[in-house]
C-alpha cells in the first residue's frame, strides 16, 4: 500500500502529490472557464473512446497556461465519463496521466504557478529557435524525443506545434517528426476565445463573459506511407485552417473503435 501511494510517473513525480496539485489548481481555476467565462466543448465523444496511452493532442496556442488548464479540466471530466465541465466533482479524482510539452525557460520562471504546473505534467523542451521571446539559433534538444516518448507511454500528451502564442505563427516541423517516429493516435484540437479572455500568460483577465471554445476533431493515425511533408500538411490544415489535401491523400487512417 505504501508503494502504491508513492508511485511515480516517468519523470519521478509522485502521482499522489501530482493528483492533489491537479485537483487544487482545478478548483482554483474552475470559475475562470465555467462561471466568469463560458466554455463550450465539442467532440468530447471522441475522448471517451480513446485508449489510456499513446495519444497526442495537437492544438493551436493562445496563452501560456490557460489553454493547458482548460484541457486538464476537460480530460479530468472525461475520466468521469462527462462530456462537459459543468460538475467539478471530477476534481475529487482527477486524471493524473496527462502531460503537455512546454518551453523549458517558461516553466523555470520564478513564481509558484510555473512550478505547480510543471509538476502537474510539463514535458520541458529547449526550443532551438526561440528563447525568452527572442529569436535564436541553437542545436536541437536531443533529449526531447525520448521524454515525449516516455510521456506517451504513460498517458495523453498535449503539444502546441506553433511553439508560441503568437497568432498565425507557422507550424514547427518538430511535431511532424515526432508523429512519424512515435506513431501515436493524433487528435487535432481547435481552441478559441482564450486570447480575448486572458493575458498572454493566461493568468490575469483581459475581459470577462467571453465565450471560450474547445473543439476536438476526429482522432487519426498516420499510415506507414505518410511522408513528413504530408504530416506537416495535415498539421497546418487542422491548426492553421489550411484546406488542401484530404486525409486519404496523406495516408491518414481514421481510428475504428
Short mmCIF file of C-alpha atoms in Angstrom, two decimals:
data_model
loop_
_atom_site.label_atom_id
_atom_site.label_comp_id
_atom_site.label_asym_id
_atom_site.label_seq_id
_atom_site.Cartn_x
_atom_site.Cartn_y
_atom_site.Cartn_z
CA UNK A 1 0.00 0.00 0.00
CA UNK A 2 2.87 2.37 0.83
CA UNK A 3 4.48 1.63 -2.52
CA UNK A 4 1.19 2.39 -4.28
CA UNK A 5 0.91 5.75 -2.51
CA UNK A 6 4.47 6.63 -3.55
CA UNK A 7 4.02 5.53 -7.16
CA UNK A 8 5.79 7.91 -9.56
CA UNK A 9 5.35 8.99 -13.15
CA UNK A 10 8.18 8.50 -15.71
CA UNK A 11 9.77 11.79 -14.60
CA UNK A 12 9.96 10.97 -10.90
CA UNK A 13 6.91 12.96 -9.79
CA UNK A 14 4.84 11.32 -7.06
CA UNK A 15 1.44 10.53 -8.57
CA UNK A 16 -0.50 11.16 -5.35
CA UNK A 17 1.01 14.65 -4.99
CA UNK A 18 0.52 15.29 -8.69
CA UNK A 19 -3.17 14.38 -8.40
CA UNK A 20 -3.57 16.66 -5.39
CA UNK A 21 -1.99 19.56 -7.28
CA UNK A 22 -4.19 18.98 -10.33
CA UNK A 23 -7.25 18.96 -8.07
CA UNK A 24 -6.22 22.14 -6.26
CA UNK A 25 -5.35 24.01 -9.45
CA UNK A 26 -8.61 22.79 -10.97
CA UNK A 27 -10.61 24.08 -8.01
CA UNK A 28 -8.83 27.43 -8.18
CA UNK A 29 -9.39 27.84 -11.93
CA UNK A 30 -12.82 26.27 -12.44
CA UNK A 31 -14.68 29.58 -12.29
CA UNK A 32 -12.43 31.10 -14.95
CA UNK A 33 -13.80 28.70 -17.54
CA UNK A 34 -17.35 27.96 -16.46
CA UNK A 35 -18.58 30.88 -14.35
CA UNK A 36 -16.75 34.10 -15.23
CA UNK A 37 -16.47 32.89 -18.82
CA UNK A 38 -18.41 30.19 -20.65
CA UNK A 39 -16.53 27.27 -22.21
CA UNK A 40 -18.18 25.23 -24.94
CA UNK A 41 -16.76 21.78 -25.69
CA UNK A 42 -17.31 19.94 -28.97
CA UNK A 43 -16.12 16.45 -29.83
CA UNK A 44 -15.86 15.10 -26.27
CA UNK A 45 -17.39 11.84 -27.51
CA UNK A 46 -14.08 11.12 -29.26
CA UNK A 47 -12.21 11.37 -25.96
CA UNK A 48 -14.47 8.87 -24.23
CA UNK A 49 -13.31 6.18 -26.67
CA UNK A 50 -9.57 6.86 -26.61
CA UNK A 51 -7.04 4.44 -25.07
CA UNK A 52 -5.30 5.49 -21.86
CA UNK A 53 -1.89 5.82 -23.50
CA UNK A 54 -0.13 6.88 -26.70
CA UNK A 55 -2.48 9.75 -27.62
CA UNK A 56 -1.09 13.06 -28.88
CA UNK A 57 -3.31 16.15 -28.90
CA UNK A 58 -2.16 18.84 -31.35
CA UNK A 59 -3.58 22.29 -30.64
CA UNK A 60 -3.27 25.92 -31.61
CA UNK A 61 -1.88 28.08 -28.81
CA UNK A 62 -3.26 31.32 -27.36
CA UNK A 63 -1.90 31.68 -23.80
CA UNK A 64 0.92 30.11 -21.78
CA UNK A 65 -1.20 28.49 -19.09
CA UNK A 66 -4.96 28.93 -19.60
CA UNK A 67 -5.02 26.65 -22.67
CA UNK A 68 -3.41 23.85 -20.67
CA UNK A 69 -5.63 24.41 -17.62
CA UNK A 70 -8.77 24.20 -19.76
CA UNK A 71 -7.63 20.93 -21.38
CA UNK A 72 -6.81 19.47 -17.96
CA UNK A 73 -10.35 20.27 -16.80
CA UNK A 74 -11.81 18.53 -19.85
CA UNK A 75 -9.57 15.46 -19.55
CA UNK A 76 -10.39 15.09 -15.85
CA UNK A 77 -14.10 15.42 -16.60
CA UNK A 78 -13.91 12.81 -19.37
CA UNK A 79 -12.34 10.40 -16.88
CA UNK A 80 -15.68 10.59 -15.05
CA UNK A 81 -17.47 10.00 -18.38
CA UNK A 82 -18.74 13.58 -18.51
CA UNK A 83 -18.75 15.46 -21.82
CA UNK A 84 -18.73 18.90 -20.19
CA UNK A 85 -17.21 20.68 -17.19
CA UNK A 86 -20.48 21.64 -15.52
CA UNK A 87 -19.93 19.50 -12.42
CA UNK A 88 -16.47 19.91 -10.83
CA UNK A 89 -16.89 16.63 -8.94
CA UNK A 90 -14.28 15.28 -11.37
CA UNK A 91 -11.64 17.21 -9.40
CA UNK A 92 -12.07 14.78 -6.50
CA UNK A 93 -10.33 12.12 -8.58
CA UNK A 94 -8.56 13.89 -11.45
CA UNK A 95 -6.80 12.32 -14.38
CA UNK A 96 -3.10 12.23 -13.48
CA UNK A 97 -1.52 10.69 -16.57
CA UNK A 98 -1.76 13.85 -18.67
CA UNK A 99 1.28 15.72 -19.98
CA UNK A 100 1.95 18.77 -22.09
CA UNK A 101 5.02 19.93 -23.96
CA UNK A 102 6.30 23.30 -22.76
CA UNK A 103 9.31 25.54 -23.32
CA UNK A 104 11.94 24.93 -20.67
CA UNK A 105 12.50 28.62 -19.93
CA UNK A 106 8.77 29.24 -19.46
CA UNK A 107 8.43 26.57 -16.79
CA UNK A 108 11.59 27.72 -14.99
CA UNK A 109 10.21 31.21 -14.41
CA UNK A 110 10.10 32.40 -10.84
CA UNK A 111 6.78 32.14 -9.05
CA UNK A 112 4.53 29.41 -7.76
CA UNK A 113 2.32 28.97 -10.85
CA UNK A 114 5.04 27.64 -13.21
CA UNK A 115 6.37 25.32 -10.51
CA UNK A 116 2.95 23.82 -9.77
CA UNK A 117 2.03 23.44 -13.42
CA UNK A 118 5.41 21.91 -14.18
CA UNK A 119 4.93 19.24 -11.53
CA UNK A 120 1.41 18.60 -12.82
CA UNK A 121 2.70 17.28 -16.13
CA UNK A 122 5.10 19.51 -18.07
CA UNK A 123 7.47 17.82 -20.50
CA UNK A 124 10.02 20.60 -20.89
CA UNK A 125 11.96 21.07 -24.11
CA UNK A 126 14.63 23.58 -25.08
CA UNK A 127 13.48 25.42 -28.18
CA UNK A 128 16.18 25.74 -30.82
CA UNK A 129 14.68 28.82 -32.48
CA UNK A 130 13.42 30.95 -29.59
CA UNK A 131 14.46 31.93 -26.07
CA UNK A 132 12.53 34.29 -23.78
CA UNK A 133 10.72 35.97 -26.65
CA UNK A 134 13.73 36.44 -28.90
CA UNK A 135 14.77 34.52 -31.98
CA UNK A 136 17.87 32.35 -31.56
CA UNK A 137 19.69 29.60 -33.44
CA UNK A 138 20.99 26.71 -31.41
CA UNK A 139 21.18 22.93 -31.56
CA UNK A 140 18.00 20.89 -31.20
CA UNK A 141 17.15 19.42 -27.81
CA UNK A 142 18.26 15.81 -28.31
CA UNK A 143 16.63 14.67 -25.05
CA UNK A 144 13.16 15.90 -26.02
CA UNK A 145 12.02 12.97 -28.23
CA UNK A 146 12.78 10.41 -25.54
CA UNK A 147 10.98 12.43 -22.86
CA UNK A 148 7.91 12.74 -25.08
CA UNK A 149 8.05 9.01 -25.84
CA UNK A 150 8.05 8.30 -22.09
CA UNK A 151 5.06 10.59 -21.57
CA UNK A 152 3.11 8.94 -24.41
CA UNK A 153 3.87 5.54 -22.92
CA UNK A 154 2.23 6.66 -19.69
CA UNK A 155 -0.75 8.68 -20.90
CA UNK A 156 -2.02 11.55 -23.05
CA UNK A 157 0.25 14.34 -24.27
CA UNK A 158 -0.70 17.82 -25.48
CA UNK A 159 1.57 19.69 -27.85
CA UNK A 160 1.33 23.12 -29.44
CA UNK A 161 3.14 22.78 -32.80
CA UNK A 162 3.32 26.53 -33.34
CA UNK A 163 5.67 26.73 -30.34
CA UNK A 164 4.43 30.22 -29.48
CA UNK A 165 1.22 32.03 -28.58
CA UNK A 166 1.68 34.50 -31.44
CA UNK A 167 -1.34 34.48 -33.73
CA UNK A 168 -0.87 32.83 -37.15
CA UNK A 169 2.62 31.59 -36.25
CA UNK A 170 3.85 28.83 -38.59
CA UNK A 171 3.81 25.17 -37.60
CA UNK A 172 7.24 23.94 -36.49
CA UNK A 173 8.36 20.74 -38.18
CA UNK A 174 9.37 19.02 -34.94
CA UNK A 175 5.83 17.75 -34.35
CA UNK A 176 5.71 16.06 -37.76
CA UNK A 177 8.98 14.27 -36.99
CA UNK A 178 7.62 13.10 -33.62
CA UNK A 179 4.41 11.77 -35.16
CA UNK A 180 6.35 9.94 -37.86
CA UNK A 181 8.75 8.39 -35.35
CA UNK A 182 6.43 7.56 -32.43
CA UNK A 183 3.19 6.75 -34.33
CA UNK A 184 0.67 7.95 -31.72
CA UNK A 185 -3.05 8.42 -32.19
CA UNK A 186 -3.36 12.09 -33.14
CA UNK A 187 -6.28 14.26 -32.00
CA UNK A 188 -6.46 17.77 -33.52
CA UNK A 189 -7.77 20.46 -31.15
CA UNK A 190 -9.03 23.92 -32.03
CA UNK A 191 -9.35 26.47 -29.23
CA UNK A 192 -10.72 29.99 -29.41
CA UNK A 193 -11.53 32.89 -27.11
CA UNK A 194 -8.61 32.44 -24.73
CA UNK A 195 -6.60 35.29 -26.23
CA UNK A 196 -9.58 37.63 -25.73
CA UNK A 197 -10.32 36.49 -22.18
CA UNK A 198 -6.82 36.27 -20.68
CA UNK A 199 -3.44 37.95 -20.81
CA UNK A 200 -0.54 36.34 -22.66
CA UNK A 201 0.37 34.12 -19.73
CA UNK A 202 -3.25 33.12 -19.15
CA UNK A 203 -3.13 34.21 -15.51
CA UNK A 204 -4.96 37.55 -15.47
CA UNK A 205 -8.27 38.51 -17.08
CA UNK A 206 -8.43 40.85 -20.05
CA UNK A 207 -12.18 40.53 -20.49
CA UNK A 208 -14.98 38.67 -18.73
CA UNK A 209 -18.03 36.97 -20.18
CA UNK A 210 -16.09 35.60 -23.13
CA UNK A 211 -17.33 32.52 -24.97
CA UNK A 212 -14.44 30.07 -24.90
CA UNK A 213 -14.49 27.12 -27.26
CA UNK A 214 -12.56 23.85 -27.38
CA UNK A 215 -13.22 21.58 -30.36
CA UNK A 216 -11.79 18.06 -30.58
CA UNK A 217 -11.63 16.70 -34.10
CA UNK A 218 -11.72 13.07 -35.18
CA UNK A 219 -8.72 11.04 -33.95
CA UNK A 220 -6.48 9.69 -36.69
CA UNK A 221 -3.38 7.56 -37.05
CA UNK A 222 -0.88 8.07 -39.83
CA UNK A 223 -0.15 5.19 -42.15
CA UNK A 224 3.41 3.97 -42.69
CA UNK A 225 3.46 5.53 -46.13
CA UNK A 226 2.77 9.07 -44.92
CA UNK A 227 5.73 11.39 -45.51
CA UNK A 228 6.92 14.20 -43.26
CA UNK A 229 5.63 16.75 -45.75
CA UNK A 230 2.19 15.12 -45.73
CA UNK A 231 2.07 15.05 -41.93
CA UNK A 232 3.12 18.71 -41.90
CA UNK A 233 0.31 19.47 -44.33
CA UNK A 234 -2.16 17.75 -42.01
CA UNK A 235 -0.96 19.83 -39.04
CA UNK A 236 -1.22 23.07 -40.99
CA UNK A 237 -4.68 22.16 -42.25
CA UNK A 238 -6.00 21.39 -38.78
CA UNK A 239 -4.24 24.09 -36.78
CA UNK A 240 -3.98 26.98 -39.23
CA UNK A 241 -7.15 26.13 -41.13
CA UNK A 242 -5.46 25.45 -44.44
CA UNK A 243 -7.55 23.26 -46.71
CA UNK A 244 -5.63 21.26 -49.29
CA UNK A 245 -5.04 17.54 -49.11
CA UNK A 246 -7.66 15.12 -47.79
CA UNK A 247 -6.87 12.55 -45.10
CA UNK A 248 -6.87 9.80 -47.71
CA UNK A 249 -4.33 11.66 -49.81
CA UNK A 250 -1.82 11.91 -46.98
CA UNK A 251 -2.03 8.36 -45.67
CA UNK A 252 -4.14 9.04 -42.59
CA UNK A 253 -6.15 6.21 -41.14
CA UNK A 254 -9.37 7.00 -39.26
CA UNK A 255 -9.49 5.27 -35.88
CA UNK A 256 -12.03 2.46 -35.66
CA UNK A 257 -13.24 1.95 -32.10
#
